[in-house]
Short mmCIF file of C-alpha atoms in Angstrom, two decimals:
data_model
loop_
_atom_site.label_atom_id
_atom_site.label_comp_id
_atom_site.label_asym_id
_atom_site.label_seq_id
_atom_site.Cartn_x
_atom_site.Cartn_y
_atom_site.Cartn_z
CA UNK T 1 0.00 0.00 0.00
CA UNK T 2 3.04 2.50 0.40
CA UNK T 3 3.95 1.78 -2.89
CA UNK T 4 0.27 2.08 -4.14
CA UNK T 5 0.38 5.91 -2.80
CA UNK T 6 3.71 6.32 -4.05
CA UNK T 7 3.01 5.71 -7.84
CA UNK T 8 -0.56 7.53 -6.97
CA UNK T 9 1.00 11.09 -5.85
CA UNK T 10 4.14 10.80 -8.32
CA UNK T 11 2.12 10.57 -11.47
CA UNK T 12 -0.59 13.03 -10.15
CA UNK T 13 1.42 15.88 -9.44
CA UNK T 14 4.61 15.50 -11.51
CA UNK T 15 3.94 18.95 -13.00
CA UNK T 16 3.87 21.29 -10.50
CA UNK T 17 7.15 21.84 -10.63
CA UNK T 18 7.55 22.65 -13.96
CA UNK T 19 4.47 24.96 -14.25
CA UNK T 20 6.77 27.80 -14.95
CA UNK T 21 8.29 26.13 -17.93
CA UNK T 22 4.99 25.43 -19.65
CA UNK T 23 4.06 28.71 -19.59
CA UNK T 24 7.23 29.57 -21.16
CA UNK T 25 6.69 26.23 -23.57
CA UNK T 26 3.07 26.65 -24.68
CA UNK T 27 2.64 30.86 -24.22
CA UNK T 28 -0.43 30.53 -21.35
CA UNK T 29 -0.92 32.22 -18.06
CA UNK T 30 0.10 30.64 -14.88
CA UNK T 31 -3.77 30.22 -13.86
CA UNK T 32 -3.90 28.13 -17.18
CA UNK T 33 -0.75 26.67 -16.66
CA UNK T 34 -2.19 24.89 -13.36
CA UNK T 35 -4.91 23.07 -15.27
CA UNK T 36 -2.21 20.87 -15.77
CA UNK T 37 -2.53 20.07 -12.04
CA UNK T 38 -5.91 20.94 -11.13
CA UNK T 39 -8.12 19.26 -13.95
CA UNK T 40 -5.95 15.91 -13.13
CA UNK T 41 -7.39 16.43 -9.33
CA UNK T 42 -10.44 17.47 -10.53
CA UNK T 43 -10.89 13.96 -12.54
CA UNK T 44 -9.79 12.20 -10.05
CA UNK T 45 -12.05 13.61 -7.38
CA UNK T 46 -15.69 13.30 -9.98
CA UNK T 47 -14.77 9.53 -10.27
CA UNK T 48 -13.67 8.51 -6.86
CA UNK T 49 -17.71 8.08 -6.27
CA UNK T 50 -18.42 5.73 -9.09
CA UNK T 51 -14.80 3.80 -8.12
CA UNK T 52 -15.56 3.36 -4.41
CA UNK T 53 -18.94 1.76 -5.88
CA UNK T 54 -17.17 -0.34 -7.74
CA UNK T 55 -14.58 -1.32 -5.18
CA UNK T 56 -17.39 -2.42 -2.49
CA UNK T 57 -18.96 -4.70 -5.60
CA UNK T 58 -16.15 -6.26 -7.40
CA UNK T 59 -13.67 -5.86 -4.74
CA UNK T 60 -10.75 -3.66 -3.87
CA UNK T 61 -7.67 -5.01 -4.99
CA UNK T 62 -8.43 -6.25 -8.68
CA UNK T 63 -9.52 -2.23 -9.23
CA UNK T 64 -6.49 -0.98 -7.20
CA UNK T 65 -4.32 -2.98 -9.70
CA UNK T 66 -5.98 -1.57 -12.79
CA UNK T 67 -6.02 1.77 -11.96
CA UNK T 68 -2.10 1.69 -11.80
CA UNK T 69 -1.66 0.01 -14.44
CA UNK T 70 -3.20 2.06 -17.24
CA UNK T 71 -2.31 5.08 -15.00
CA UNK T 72 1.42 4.23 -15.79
CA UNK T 73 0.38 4.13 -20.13
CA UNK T 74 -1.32 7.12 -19.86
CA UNK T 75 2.03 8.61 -18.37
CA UNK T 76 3.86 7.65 -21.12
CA UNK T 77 1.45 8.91 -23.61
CA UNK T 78 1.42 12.26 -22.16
CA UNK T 79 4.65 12.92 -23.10
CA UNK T 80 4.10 12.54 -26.53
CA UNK T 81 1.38 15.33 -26.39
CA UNK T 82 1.06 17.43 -29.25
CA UNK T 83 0.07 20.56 -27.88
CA UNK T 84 -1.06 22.05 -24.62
CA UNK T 85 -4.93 21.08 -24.87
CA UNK T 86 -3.59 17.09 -25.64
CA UNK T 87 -2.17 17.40 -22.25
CA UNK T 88 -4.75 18.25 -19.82
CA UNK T 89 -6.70 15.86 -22.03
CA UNK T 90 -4.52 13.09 -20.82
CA UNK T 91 -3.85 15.00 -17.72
CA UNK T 92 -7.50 14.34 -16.87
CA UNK T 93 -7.35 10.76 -18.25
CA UNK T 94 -4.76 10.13 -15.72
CA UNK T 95 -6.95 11.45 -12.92
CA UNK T 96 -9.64 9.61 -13.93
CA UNK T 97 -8.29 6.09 -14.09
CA UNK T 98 -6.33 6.82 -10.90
CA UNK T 99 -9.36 7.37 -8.55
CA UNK T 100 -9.76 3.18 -8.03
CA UNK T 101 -6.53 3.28 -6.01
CA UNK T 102 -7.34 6.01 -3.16
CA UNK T 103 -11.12 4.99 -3.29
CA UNK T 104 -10.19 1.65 -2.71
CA UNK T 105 -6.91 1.92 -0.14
CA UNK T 106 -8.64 3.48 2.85
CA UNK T 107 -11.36 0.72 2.82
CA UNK T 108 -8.85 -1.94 2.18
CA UNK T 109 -6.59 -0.61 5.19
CA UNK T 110 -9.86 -0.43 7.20
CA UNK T 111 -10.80 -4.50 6.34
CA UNK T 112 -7.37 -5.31 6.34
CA UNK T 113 -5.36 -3.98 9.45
CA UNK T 114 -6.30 -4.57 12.84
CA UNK T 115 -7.98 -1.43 14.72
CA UNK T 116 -5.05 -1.50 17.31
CA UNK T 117 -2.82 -0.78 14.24
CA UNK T 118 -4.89 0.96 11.71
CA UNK T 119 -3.17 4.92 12.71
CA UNK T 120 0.27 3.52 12.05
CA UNK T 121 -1.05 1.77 9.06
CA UNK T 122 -2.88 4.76 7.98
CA UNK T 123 0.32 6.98 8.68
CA UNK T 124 2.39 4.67 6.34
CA UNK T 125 0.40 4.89 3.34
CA UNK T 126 -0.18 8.33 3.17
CA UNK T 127 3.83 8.71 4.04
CA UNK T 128 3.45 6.86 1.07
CA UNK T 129 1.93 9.43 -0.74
CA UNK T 130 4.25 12.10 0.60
CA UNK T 131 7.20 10.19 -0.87
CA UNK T 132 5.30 10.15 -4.00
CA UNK T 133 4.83 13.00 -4.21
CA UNK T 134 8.00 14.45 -3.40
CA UNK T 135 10.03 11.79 -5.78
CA UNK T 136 8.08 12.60 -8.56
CA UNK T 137 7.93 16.16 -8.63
CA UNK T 138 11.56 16.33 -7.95
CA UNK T 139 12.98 14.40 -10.76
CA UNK T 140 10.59 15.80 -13.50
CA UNK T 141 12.29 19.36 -12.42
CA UNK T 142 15.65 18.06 -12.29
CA UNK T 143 14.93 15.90 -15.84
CA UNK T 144 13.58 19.03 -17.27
CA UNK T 145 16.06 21.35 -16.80
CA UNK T 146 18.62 18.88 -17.74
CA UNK T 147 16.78 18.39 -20.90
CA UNK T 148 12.77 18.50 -21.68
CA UNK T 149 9.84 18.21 -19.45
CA UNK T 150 8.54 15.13 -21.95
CA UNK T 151 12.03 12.92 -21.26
CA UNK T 152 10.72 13.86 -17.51
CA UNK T 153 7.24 12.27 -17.94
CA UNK T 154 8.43 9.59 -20.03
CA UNK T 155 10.87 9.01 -17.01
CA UNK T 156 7.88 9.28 -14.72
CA UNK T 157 6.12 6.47 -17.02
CA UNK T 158 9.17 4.13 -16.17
CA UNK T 159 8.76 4.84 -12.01
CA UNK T 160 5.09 4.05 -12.53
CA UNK T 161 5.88 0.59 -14.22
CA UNK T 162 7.98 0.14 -11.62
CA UNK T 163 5.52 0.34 -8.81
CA UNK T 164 2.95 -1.22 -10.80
CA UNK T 165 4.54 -4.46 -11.25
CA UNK T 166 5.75 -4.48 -7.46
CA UNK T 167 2.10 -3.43 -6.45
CA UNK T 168 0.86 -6.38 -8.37
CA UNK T 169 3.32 -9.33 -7.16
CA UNK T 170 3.63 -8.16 -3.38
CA UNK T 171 -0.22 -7.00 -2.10
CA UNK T 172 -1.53 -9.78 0.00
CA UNK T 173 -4.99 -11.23 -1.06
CA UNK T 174 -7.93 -9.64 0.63
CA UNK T 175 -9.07 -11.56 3.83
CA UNK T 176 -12.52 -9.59 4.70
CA UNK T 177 -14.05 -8.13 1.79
CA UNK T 178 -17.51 -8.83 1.21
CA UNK T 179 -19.52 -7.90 -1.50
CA UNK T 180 -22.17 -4.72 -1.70
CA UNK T 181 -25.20 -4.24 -3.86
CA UNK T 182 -24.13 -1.40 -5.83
CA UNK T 183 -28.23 -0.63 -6.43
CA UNK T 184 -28.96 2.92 -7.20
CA UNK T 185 -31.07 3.38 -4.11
CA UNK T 186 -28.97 1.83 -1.45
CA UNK T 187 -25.69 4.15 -2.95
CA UNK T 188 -28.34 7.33 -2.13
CA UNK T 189 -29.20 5.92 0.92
CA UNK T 190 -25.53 5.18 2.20
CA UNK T 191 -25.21 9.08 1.08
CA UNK T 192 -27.96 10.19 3.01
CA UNK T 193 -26.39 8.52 6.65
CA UNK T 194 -23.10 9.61 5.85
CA UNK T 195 -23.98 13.19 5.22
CA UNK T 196 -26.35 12.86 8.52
CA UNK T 197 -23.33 12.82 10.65
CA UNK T 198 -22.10 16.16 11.58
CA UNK T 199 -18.59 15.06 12.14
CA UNK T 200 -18.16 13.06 8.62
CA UNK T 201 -19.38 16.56 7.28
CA UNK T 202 -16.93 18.43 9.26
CA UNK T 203 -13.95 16.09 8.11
CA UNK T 204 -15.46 16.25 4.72
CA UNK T 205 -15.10 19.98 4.74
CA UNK T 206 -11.88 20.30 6.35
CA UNK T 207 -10.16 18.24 3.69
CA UNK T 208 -11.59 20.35 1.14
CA UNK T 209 -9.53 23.27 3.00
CA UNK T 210 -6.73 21.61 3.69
CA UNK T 211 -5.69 20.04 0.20
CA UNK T 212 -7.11 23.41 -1.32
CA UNK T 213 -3.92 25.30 0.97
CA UNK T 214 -1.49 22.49 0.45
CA UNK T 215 -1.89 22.19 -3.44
CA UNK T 216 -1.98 25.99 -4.18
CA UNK T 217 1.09 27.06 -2.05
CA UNK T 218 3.37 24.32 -3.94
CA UNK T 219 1.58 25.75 -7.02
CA UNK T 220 2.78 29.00 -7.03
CA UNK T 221 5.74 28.34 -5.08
CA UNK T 222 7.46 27.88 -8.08
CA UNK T 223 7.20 30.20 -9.46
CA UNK T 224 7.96 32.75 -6.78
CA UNK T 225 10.95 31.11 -6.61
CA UNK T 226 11.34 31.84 -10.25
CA UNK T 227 11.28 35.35 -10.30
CA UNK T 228 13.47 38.04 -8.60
CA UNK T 229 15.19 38.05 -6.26
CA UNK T 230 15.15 34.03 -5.95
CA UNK T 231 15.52 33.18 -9.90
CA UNK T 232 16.11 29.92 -8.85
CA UNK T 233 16.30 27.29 -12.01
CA UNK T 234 14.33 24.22 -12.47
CA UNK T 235 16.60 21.80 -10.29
CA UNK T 236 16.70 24.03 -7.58
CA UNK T 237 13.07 24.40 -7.24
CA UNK T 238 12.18 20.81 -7.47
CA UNK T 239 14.88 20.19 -4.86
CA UNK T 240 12.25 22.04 -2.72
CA UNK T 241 9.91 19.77 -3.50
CA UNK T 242 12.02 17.39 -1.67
CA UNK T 243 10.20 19.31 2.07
CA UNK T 244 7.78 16.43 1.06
CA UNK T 245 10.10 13.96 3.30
CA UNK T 246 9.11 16.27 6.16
CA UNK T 247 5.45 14.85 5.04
CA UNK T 248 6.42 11.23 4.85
CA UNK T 249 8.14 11.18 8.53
CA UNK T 250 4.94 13.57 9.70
CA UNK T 251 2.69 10.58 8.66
CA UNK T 252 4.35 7.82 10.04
CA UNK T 253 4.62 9.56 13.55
CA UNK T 254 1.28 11.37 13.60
CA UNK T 255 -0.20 7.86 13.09
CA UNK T 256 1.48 6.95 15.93
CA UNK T 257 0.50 9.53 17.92
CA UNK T 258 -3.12 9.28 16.98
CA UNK T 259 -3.30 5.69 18.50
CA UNK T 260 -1.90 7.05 21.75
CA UNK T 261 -3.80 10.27 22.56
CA UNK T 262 -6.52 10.25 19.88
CA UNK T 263 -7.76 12.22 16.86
CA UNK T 264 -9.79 15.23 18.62
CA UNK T 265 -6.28 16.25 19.95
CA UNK T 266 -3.95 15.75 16.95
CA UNK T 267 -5.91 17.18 14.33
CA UNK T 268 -6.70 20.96 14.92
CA UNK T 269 -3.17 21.13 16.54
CA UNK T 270 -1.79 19.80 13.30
CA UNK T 271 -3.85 22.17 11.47
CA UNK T 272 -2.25 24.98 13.71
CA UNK T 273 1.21 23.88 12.35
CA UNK T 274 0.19 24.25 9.45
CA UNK T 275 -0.99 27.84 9.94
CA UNK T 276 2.45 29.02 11.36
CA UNK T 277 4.05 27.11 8.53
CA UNK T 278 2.21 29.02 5.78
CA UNK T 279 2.65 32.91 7.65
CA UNK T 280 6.72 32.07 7.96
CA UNK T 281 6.51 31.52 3.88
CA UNK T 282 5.94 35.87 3.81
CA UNK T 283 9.39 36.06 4.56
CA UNK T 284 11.34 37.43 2.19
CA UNK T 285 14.61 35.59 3.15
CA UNK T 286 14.83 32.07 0.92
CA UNK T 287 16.17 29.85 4.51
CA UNK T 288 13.02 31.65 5.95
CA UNK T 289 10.58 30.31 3.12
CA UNK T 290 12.27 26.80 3.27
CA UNK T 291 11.82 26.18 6.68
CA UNK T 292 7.96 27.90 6.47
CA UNK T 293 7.11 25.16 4.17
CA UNK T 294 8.84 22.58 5.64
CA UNK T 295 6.24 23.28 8.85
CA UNK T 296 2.94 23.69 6.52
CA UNK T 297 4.29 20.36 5.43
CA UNK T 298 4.71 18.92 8.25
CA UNK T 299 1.36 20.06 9.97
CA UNK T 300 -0.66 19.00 6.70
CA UNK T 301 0.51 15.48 6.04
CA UNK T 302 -0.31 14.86 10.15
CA UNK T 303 -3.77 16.64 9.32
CA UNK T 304 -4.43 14.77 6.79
CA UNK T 305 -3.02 11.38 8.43
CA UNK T 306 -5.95 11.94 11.82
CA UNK T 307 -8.61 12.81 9.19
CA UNK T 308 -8.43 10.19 6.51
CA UNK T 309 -8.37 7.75 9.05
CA UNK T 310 -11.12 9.14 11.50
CA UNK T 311 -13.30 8.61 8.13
CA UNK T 312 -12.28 5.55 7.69
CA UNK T 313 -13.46 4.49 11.42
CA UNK T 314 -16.51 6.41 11.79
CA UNK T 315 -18.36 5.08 8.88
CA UNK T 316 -18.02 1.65 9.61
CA UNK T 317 -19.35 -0.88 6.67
CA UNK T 318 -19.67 2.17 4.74
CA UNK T 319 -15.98 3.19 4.96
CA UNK T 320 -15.18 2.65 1.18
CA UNK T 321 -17.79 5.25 0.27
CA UNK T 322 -16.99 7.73 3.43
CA UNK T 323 -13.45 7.85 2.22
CA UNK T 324 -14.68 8.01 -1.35
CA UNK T 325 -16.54 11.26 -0.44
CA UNK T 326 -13.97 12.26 1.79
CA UNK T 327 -10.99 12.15 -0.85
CA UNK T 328 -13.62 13.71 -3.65
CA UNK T 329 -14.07 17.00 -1.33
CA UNK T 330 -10.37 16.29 -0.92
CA UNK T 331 -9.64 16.83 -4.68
CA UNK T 332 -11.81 19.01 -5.60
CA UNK T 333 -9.96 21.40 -2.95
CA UNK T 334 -6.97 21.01 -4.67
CA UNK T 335 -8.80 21.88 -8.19
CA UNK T 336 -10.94 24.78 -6.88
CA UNK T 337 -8.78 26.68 -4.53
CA UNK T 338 -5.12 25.34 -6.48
CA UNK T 339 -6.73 27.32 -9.90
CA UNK T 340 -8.43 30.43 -8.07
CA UNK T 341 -5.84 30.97 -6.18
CA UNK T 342 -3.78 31.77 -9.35
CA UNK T 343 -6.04 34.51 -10.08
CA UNK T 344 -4.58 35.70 -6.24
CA UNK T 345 -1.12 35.37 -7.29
CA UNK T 346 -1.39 37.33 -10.92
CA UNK T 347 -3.04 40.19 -8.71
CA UNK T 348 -1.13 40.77 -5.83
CA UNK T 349 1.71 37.97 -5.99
CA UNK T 350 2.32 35.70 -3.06
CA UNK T 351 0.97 37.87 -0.59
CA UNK T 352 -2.20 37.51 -2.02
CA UNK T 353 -1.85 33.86 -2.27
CA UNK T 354 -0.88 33.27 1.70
CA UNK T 355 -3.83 36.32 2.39
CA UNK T 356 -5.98 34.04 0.73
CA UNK T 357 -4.97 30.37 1.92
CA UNK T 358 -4.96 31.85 4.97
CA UNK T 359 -8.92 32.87 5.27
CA UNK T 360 -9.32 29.12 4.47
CA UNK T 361 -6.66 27.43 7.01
CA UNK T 362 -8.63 29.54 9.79
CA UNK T 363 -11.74 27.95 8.44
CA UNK T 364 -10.33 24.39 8.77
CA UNK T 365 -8.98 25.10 12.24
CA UNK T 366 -11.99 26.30 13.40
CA UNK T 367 -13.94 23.34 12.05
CA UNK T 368 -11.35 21.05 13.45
CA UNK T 369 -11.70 23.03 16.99
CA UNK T 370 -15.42 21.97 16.98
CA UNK T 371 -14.98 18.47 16.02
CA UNK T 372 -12.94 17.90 19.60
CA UNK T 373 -17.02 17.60 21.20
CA UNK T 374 -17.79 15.27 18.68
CA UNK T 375 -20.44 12.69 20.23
CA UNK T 376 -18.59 9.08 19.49
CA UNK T 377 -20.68 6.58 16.76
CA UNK T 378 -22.88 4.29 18.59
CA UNK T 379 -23.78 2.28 15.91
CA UNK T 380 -23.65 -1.30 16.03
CA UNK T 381 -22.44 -1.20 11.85
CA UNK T 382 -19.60 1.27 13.26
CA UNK T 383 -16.74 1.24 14.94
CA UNK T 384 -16.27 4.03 17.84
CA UNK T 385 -14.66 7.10 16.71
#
């Protein structure tokens, strides 16, 4: 499952690195430029619904495998695109086909993994996905500058084969999935219950915020860094992109933590982390920026750790569709705010990107404050959470 994440985030956000260079490459704006990022998201997020249904019917792992696998050809395609609207065509394609892995994992941690274990679990995929994320980005900057941003993706392709056939030989055969009716009116009715509780709203809307913040600032992080008085190159920036370790190590202890004291303590202090993170980034020293992200990383990817898996717990038999709904607000965060904030940045440059991730940072703290009086789940289809 670390692997699974790993592939996921490196062939979803390869590009945000290199956003400056296709704007230079294919003569858009920097808001257009992030399509590249945001409508992959965006796909992702509209099919995780339809996947998760998919997942509870047919089972998790057969759809986790086929998701990475034509993920991985799509990859390689998209470095053979002929212009800039071929690539967020298969920039969405990718999205799409990638949604069976996240809206599958969760559940399959949830079956899988003891309760006892399931924050440390938890923690280690999505350190997963931090690693993922940071790998990928990373070398597609330091490929591009070296040469061109398609040798990059085609690189990417080979990392994705990579994981795919590893993901394939090495994930041990489900022990406790049963089968769902995917009927049209028990989906709406699973909906309905899941909406009803206020805390599976609240975590619902928090990621939303959250992955909104974290995607924009790495958007146009680049290309602050890019201009004066940084004017860092290509290799440099992506080398930021390596703050994503910070993520991966955040994970694997907040999980920890989480199993010890609990979620309704971890997550809004997380979420303040994150806060101090992001108003350190105003700086206009370069060490000062570094180690401002470094904290926003940090607090997110523990965040994001205690709320995934609270989902997960608190919807009981209907945890594949929970997460499903979960990771959808998730990515459509990441689409919504990661493009409008670009319309921040070409106004009034980064400060108006941190004035405006930081309106919705407050909101997710706040909404994270109230979910510490959340009344545990009493039902006898869920486990306490």
């Amino acid at each position: 499952m670390f692997v699974g994440g790993f592939a996921t985030f490196a062939l979803l956000y390869a590009p945000q690195p290199i956003l400056p260079r296709l704007v230079s490459d294919f003569a858009v704006a920097p808001t257009t430029a992030s399509l590249a990022v945001s409508l992959g998201t965006a796909a992702l997020a509209m099919l995780l619904l339809p996947a998760s249904v998919l997942s509870d019917r047919y089972g998790r792992q057969p759809l986790m495998k086929t998701s990475l696998a034509l993920a991985t050809v799509i990859a390689f395609a998209t470095a053979l695109a002929a212009d800039f609207n071929q690539l967020l065509v298969l920039r969405m394609l990718l999205g799409a086909v990638l949604a069976g892995l996240p809206a599958s994992a969760m559940a399959w941690l949830g079956e899988e993994i003891s309760p006892r274990a399931q924050g440390r679990a938890m923690g280690l995929y999505i350190a997963g996905n931090a690693l993922g994320g940071m790998s990928g980005r990373f070398l597609v900057a330091c490929i591009t500058d070296w040469s061109s941003w398609r040798i990059a993706v085609a690189t990417l392709g080979v990392l994705g084969l990579v994981a795919t056939i590893v993901f394939w030989r090495c994930l041990p055969a489900s022990q406790h999935f049963r089968a769902r009716d995917i009927h049209p009116a028990r989906i709406l009715a699973d909906v309905r219950t899941l909406f009803a509780d206020a805390g599976l709203r609240r975590l619902f809307a928090t990621a939303f915020l959250l992955m909104g913040v974290f995607t924009s600032l790495y958007n146009y992080l680049g290309f602050r860094l890019h201009a004066a008085p940084f004017e860092l190159g290509q290799s440099a920036i992506g080398a930021v992109f390596l703050l994503y370790f910070v993520g991966t190590l955040s994970s694997a202890w907040t999980g920890r933590l989480v199993d010890r004291i609990g979620r309704r303590a971890v997550l809004w202090t997380m979420i303040l982390v994150s806060s101090t993170g992001l108003a350190v980034t105003t700086a206009n020293h370069l060490l000062a920026i570094v180690v401002g992200v470094a904290v926003f990383t940090f607090g997110y990817f523990g965040a994001h750790t205690t709320a995934s898996g609270w989902v997960g717990r608190r919807a009981g038999e209907r945890r594949a569709l929970a997460t499903a709904i979960y990771l959808c607000s998730y990515y459509l965060g990441a689409s919504v705010i990661g493009t409008l904030s670009g319309l921040a940045w070409e106004s009034r440059g980064w400060t108006g990107v941190t004035a405006a991730l930081g309106v919705c940072i407050t909101l997710a703290f706040f909404t994270a404050r109230r979910l510490r009086k959340l009344v545990p789940s009493t039902s006898s289809k869920a486990l306490t959470a």
